[in-house]
Coordinates of C-alpha atoms in Angstrom, one line a residue:
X1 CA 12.3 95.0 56.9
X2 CA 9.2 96.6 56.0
X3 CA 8.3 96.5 52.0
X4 CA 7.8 98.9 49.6
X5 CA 4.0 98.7 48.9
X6 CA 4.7 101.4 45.7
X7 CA 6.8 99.5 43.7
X8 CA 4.5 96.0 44.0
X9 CA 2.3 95.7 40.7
X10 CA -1.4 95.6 40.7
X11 CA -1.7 92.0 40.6
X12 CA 1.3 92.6 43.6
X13 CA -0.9 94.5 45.7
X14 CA -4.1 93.0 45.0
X15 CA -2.7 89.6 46.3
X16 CA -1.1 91.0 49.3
X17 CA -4.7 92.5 50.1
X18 CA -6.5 89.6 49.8
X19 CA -4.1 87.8 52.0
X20 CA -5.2 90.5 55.0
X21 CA -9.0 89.5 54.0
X22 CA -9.7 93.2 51.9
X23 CA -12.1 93.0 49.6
X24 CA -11.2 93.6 45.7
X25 CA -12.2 96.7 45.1
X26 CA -9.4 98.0 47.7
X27 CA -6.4 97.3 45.2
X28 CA -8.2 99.4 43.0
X29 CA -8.5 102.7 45.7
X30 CA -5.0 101.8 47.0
X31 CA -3.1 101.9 43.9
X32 CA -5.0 105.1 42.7
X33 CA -3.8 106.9 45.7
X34 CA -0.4 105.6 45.0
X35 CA 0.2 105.9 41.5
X36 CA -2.9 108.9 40.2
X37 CA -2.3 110.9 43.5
X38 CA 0.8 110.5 44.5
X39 CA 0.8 110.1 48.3
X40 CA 3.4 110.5 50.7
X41 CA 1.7 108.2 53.8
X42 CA -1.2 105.8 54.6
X43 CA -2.6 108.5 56.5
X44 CA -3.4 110.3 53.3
X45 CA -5.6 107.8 52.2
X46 CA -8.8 108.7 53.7
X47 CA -11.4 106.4 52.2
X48 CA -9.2 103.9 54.1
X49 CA -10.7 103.0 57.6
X50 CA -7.9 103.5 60.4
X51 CA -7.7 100.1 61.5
X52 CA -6.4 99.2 57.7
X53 CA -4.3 102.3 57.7
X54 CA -2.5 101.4 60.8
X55 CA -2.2 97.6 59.5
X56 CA -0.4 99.0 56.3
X57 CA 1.9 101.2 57.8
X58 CA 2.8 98.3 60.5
X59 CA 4.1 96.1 56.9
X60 CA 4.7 98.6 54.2
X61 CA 6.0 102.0 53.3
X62 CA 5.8 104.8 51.4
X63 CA 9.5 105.7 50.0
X64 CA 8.5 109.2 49.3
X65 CA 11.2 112.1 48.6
X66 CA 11.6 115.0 50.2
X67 CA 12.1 118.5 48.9
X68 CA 15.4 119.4 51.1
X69 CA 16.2 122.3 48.9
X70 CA 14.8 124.2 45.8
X71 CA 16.0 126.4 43.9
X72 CA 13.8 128.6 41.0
X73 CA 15.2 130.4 38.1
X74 CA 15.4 133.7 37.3
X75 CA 16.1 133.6 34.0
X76 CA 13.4 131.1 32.7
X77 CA 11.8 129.3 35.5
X78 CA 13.2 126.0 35.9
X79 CA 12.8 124.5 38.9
X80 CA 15.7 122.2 40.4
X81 CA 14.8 119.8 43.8
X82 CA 17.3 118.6 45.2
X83 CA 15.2 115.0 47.3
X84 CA 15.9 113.6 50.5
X85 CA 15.4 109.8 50.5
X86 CA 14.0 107.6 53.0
X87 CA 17.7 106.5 54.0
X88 CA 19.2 109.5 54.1
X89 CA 20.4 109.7 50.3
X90 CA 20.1 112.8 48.1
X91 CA 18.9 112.8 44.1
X92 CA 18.1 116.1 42.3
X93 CA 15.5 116.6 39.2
X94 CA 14.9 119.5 36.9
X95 CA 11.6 121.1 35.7
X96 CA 11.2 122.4 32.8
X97 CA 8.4 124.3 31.3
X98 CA 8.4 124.5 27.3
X99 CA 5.4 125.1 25.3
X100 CA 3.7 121.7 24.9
X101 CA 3.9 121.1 28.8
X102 CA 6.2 120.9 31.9
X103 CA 9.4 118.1 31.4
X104 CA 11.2 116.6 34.6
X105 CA 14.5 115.1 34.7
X106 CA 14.7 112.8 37.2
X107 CA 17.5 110.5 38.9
X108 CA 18.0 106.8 38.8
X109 CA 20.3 106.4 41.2
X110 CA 22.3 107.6 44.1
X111 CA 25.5 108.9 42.4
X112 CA 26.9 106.8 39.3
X113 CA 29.4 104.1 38.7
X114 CA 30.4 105.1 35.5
X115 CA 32.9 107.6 36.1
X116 CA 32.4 109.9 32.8
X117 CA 35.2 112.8 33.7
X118 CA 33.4 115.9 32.7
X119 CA 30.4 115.2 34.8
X120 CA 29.6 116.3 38.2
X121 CA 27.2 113.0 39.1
X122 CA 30.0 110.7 39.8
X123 CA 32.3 113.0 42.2
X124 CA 30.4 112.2 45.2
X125 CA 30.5 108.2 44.5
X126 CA 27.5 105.4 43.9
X127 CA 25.6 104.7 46.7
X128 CA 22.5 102.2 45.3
X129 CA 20.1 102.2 42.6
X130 CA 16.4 104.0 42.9
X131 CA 13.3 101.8 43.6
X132 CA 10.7 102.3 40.6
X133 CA 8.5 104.1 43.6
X134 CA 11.6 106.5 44.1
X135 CA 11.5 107.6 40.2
X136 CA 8.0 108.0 40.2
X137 CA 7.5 109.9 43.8
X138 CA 10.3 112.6 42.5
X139 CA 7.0 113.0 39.5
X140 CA 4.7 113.1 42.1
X141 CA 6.5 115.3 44.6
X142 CA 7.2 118.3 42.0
X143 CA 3.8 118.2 40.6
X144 CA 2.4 118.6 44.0
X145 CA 4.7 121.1 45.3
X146 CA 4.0 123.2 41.8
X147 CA 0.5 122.5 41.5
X148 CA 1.0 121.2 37.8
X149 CA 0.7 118.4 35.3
X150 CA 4.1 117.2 34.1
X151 CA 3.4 115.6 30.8
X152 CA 7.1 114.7 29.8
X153 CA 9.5 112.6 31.5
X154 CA 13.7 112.6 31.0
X155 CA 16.2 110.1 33.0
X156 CA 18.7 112.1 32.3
X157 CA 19.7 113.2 36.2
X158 CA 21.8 111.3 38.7
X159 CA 23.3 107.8 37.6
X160 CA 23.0 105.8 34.6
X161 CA 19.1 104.4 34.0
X162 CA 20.1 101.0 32.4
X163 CA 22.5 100.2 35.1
X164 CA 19.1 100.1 36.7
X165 CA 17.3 98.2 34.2
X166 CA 14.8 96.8 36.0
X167 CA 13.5 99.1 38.0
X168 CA 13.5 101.4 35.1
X169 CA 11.6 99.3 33.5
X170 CA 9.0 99.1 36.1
X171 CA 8.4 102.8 36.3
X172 CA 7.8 102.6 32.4
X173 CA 4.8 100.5 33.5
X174 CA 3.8 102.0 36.1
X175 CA 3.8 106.0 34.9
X176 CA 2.1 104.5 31.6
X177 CA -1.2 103.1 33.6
X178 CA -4.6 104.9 32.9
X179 CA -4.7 103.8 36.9
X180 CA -1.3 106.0 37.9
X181 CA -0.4 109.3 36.2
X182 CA -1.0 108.0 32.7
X183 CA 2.5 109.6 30.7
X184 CA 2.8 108.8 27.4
X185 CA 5.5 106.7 27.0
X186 CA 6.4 108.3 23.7
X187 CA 6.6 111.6 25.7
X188 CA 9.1 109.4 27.8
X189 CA 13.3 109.4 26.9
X190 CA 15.5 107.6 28.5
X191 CA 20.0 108.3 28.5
X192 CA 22.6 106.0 28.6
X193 CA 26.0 106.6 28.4
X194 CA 26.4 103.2 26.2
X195 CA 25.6 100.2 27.8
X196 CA 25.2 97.8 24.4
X197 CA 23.7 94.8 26.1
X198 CA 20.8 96.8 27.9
X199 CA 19.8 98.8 24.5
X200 CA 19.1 95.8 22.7
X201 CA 17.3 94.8 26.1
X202 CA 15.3 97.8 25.5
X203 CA 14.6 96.9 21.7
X204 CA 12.9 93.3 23.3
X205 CA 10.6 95.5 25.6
X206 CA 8.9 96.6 22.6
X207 CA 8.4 100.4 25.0
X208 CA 8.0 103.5 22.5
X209 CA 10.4 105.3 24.3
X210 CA 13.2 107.6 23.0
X211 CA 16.9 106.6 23.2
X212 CA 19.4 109.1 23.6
X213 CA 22.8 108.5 23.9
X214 CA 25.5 110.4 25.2
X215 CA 28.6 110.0 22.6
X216 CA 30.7 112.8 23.2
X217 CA 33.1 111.7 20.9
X218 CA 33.5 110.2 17.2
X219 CA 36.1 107.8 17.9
X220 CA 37.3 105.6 20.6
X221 CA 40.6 107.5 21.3
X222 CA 38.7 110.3 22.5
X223 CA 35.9 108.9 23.9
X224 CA 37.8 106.6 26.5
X225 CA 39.7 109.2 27.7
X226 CA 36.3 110.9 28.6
X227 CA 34.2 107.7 29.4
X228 CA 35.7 104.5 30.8
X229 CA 32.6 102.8 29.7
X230 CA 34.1 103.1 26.0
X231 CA 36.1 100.6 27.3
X232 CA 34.3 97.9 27.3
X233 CA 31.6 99.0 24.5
X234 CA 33.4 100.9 21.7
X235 CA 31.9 104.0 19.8
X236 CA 31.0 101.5 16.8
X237 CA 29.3 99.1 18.8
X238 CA 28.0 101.6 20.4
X239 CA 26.5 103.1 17.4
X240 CA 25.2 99.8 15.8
X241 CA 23.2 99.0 18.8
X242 CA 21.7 102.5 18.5
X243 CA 20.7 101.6 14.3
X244 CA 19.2 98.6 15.6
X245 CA 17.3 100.3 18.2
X246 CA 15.9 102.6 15.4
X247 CA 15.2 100.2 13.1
X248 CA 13.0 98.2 15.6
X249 CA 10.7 100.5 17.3
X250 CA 10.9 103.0 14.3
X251 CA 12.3 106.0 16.8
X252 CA 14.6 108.6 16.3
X253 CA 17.5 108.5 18.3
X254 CA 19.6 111.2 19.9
X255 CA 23.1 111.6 20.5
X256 CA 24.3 114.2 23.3
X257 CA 27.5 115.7 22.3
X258 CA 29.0 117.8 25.0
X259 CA 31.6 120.1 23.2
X260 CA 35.4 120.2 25.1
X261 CA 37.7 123.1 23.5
X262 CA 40.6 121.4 21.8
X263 CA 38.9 118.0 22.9
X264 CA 36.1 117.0 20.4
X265 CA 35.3 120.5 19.1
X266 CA 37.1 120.0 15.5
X267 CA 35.6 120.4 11.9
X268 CA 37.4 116.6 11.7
X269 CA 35.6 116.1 14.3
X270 CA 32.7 116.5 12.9
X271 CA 33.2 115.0 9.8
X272 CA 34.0 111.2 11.4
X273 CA 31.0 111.7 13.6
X274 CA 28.5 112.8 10.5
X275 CA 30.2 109.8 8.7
X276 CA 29.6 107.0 11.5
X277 CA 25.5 108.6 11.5
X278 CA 25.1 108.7 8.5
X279 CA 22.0 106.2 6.9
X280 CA 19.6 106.2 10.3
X281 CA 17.3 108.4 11.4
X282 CA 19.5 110.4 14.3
X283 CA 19.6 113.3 16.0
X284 CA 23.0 115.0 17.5
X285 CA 22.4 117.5 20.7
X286 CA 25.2 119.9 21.1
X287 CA 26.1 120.8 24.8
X288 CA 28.6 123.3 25.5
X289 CA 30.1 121.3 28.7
X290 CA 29.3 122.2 32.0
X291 CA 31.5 124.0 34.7
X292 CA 32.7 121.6 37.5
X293 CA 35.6 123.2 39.6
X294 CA 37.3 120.0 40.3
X295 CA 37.1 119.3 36.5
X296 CA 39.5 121.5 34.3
X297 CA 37.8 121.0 30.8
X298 CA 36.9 124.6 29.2
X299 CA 34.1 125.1 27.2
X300 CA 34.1 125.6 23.1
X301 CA 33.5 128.8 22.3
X302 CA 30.0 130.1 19.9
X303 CA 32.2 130.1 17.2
X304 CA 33.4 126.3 17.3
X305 CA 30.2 125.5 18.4
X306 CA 28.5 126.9 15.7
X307 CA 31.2 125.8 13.4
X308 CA 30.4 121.8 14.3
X309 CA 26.8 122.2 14.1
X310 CA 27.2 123.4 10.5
X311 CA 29.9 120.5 9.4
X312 CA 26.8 118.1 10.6
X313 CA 24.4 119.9 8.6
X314 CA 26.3 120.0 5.5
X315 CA 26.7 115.9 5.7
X316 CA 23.5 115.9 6.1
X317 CA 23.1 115.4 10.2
X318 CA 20.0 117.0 12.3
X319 CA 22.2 118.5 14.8
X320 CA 20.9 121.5 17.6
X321 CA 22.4 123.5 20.1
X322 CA 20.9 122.9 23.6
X323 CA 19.0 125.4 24.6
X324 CA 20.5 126.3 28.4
X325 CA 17.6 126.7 31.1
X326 CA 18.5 127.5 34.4
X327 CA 21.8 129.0 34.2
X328 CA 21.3 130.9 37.5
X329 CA 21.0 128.0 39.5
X330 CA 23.2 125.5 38.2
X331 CA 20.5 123.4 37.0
X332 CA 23.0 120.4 35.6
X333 CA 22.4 117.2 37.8
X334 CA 24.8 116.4 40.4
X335 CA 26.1 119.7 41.9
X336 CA 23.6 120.0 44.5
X337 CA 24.2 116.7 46.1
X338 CA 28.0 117.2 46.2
X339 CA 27.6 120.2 47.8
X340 CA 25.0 118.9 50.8
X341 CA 27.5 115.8 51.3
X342 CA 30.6 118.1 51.3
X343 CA 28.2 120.5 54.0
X344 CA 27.7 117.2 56.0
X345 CA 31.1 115.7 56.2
X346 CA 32.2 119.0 57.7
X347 CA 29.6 120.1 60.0

């Protein structure tokens, strides 16, 4: 099997180049027309001669998505891709265009193991993680499709990032480098449904990225009936981690809180929430859930909604209400690929 020359490191690639007898300086224009320019073949590279072109493409690839369907806003402009893979997988991302920039929302994986029942990701089933290259090419493949600069950077699509630790990891790195695209890494936040053991993994990689964490519920009761992951890391365990994550790197950290009616929608609700948050610096985003036919959950209504918000507040909570951006298209992750498996299976 062929390897992916995107995902080796510098020192990676520069050893595997010397090995074929290329100078130095190569790593250097290689890389850059990986990482900076974002190519999708060897053939792009054109201060490469052919005869090293062809040697490359004989031993390495290029696992570069492809835009299979698009689908543009209305309302606002946000973009949503859904990304053919190299095998024959589908991811979607999001763009987003606020006033300090563009934002994508990118996928991790191919579907999601864990099983969070008000979520349209995990209906179609986990196939395999995303290489590092993979997260970075769905970057590269919307800026060059838009003609833009993204500038911020959400794993917040498909699958569960820190169930793919490692090569999230390496995409940290690599998006980071004054030799790739260059993102701030503070411009960078990364979602996790709870997975203790890999947050305090996080804390160790000393990265300035944002944590967010989607909660959903202020106790255990509620929140395993939602997610099976609460399971296995409670709500308080759950939290502590997060306090520590704080504490350590000094960043805020956000809790996604998708409003149920009759679920997790209550003032007392509310209250236990504001009282497990209380003492950190944290942030709680309100998300009126999403509609997913084979789901049956309904969605609060403005006035509970608005209601919760202000029980936070009043306990002395940063809460917001999410903002929704591409209404018109369905831009929640997870829909589109659903719908193109669904299409296959009965063609």
């Amino acid at each position: 099997m062929m390897t992916d020359i995107k995902s080796l490191t510098f020192e990676e690639l520069n050893s595997a180049l010397t090995a074929l007898g290329q100078p130095k300086f190569r790593a250097n224009q290689i890389y850059k027309w990986l990482h900076k320019t974002g190519v999708s073949s060897f053939d792009e590279m054109t201060d490469l001669s052919k005869e090293l072109r062809s040697r490359l493409s004989e031993e390495y690839f290029i696992p570069y998505p492809v835009i299979e369907d698009k689908y543009v806003s209305k309302l606002d402009g946000t973009v949503k891709y859904l990304f053919k893979l190299f095998d024959g997988e589908y991811v979607e991302a999001v763009i987003m265009k606020y006033k300090y920039g563009y934002t994508i929302c990118i996928s991790t994986q191919v579907g999601c193991k864990m099983g969070c029942n008000f979520c349209a990701s995990t209906l179609a089933g986990f196939k395999r993680n995303l290489y590092s290259s993979e997260l970075e090419g769905q970057i590269h493949a919307a800026q060059r499709d838009l003609g833009i600069r993204i500038s911020h950077v959400v794993l917040m699509g498909i699958g569960e990032p820190l169930d793919n630790y490692d090569n999230v990891i390496s995409f940290f790195r690599f998006i980071n480098d004054d030799k790739g695209i260059n993102i701030s890494l503070r411009d960078v936040t990364v979602s996790t449904c709870g997975i203790v053991p890999k947050i305090y993994s996080l804390i160790e990689e000393k990265l300035p990225v944002t944590l967010t964490v989607s909660l959903h519920a202020p106790n255990d009761k509620i929140r395993s009936s939602m997610m099976p992951i609460n399971d296995k890391w409670g709500v308080d365990e759950v939290i502590k981690a997060c306090k520590a994550y704080a504490e350590k790197t000094s960043r805020r950290v956000s809790f996604e809180y998708t409003l149920i009616s009759g679920v997790n929608d209550s003032e007392e609700c509310a209250k236990e929430l504001a009282r497990k948050l209380h003492g950190f610096i944290a942030h709680v985003n309100l998300i009126p859930v999403n509609d997913v036919k084979e789901r049956d959950y309904v969605k609060s209504g403005e006035k509970a909604i608005n209601n919760f918000q202000f029980a936070l507040k009043s306990y002395g909570i940063n809460a917001t209400i999410r903002r929704t951006l591409g209404s018109d298209i369905n831009a929640s992750c997870g829909q589109l690929r659903r719908r193109k498996n669904e299409n296959i299976l009965n063609s």
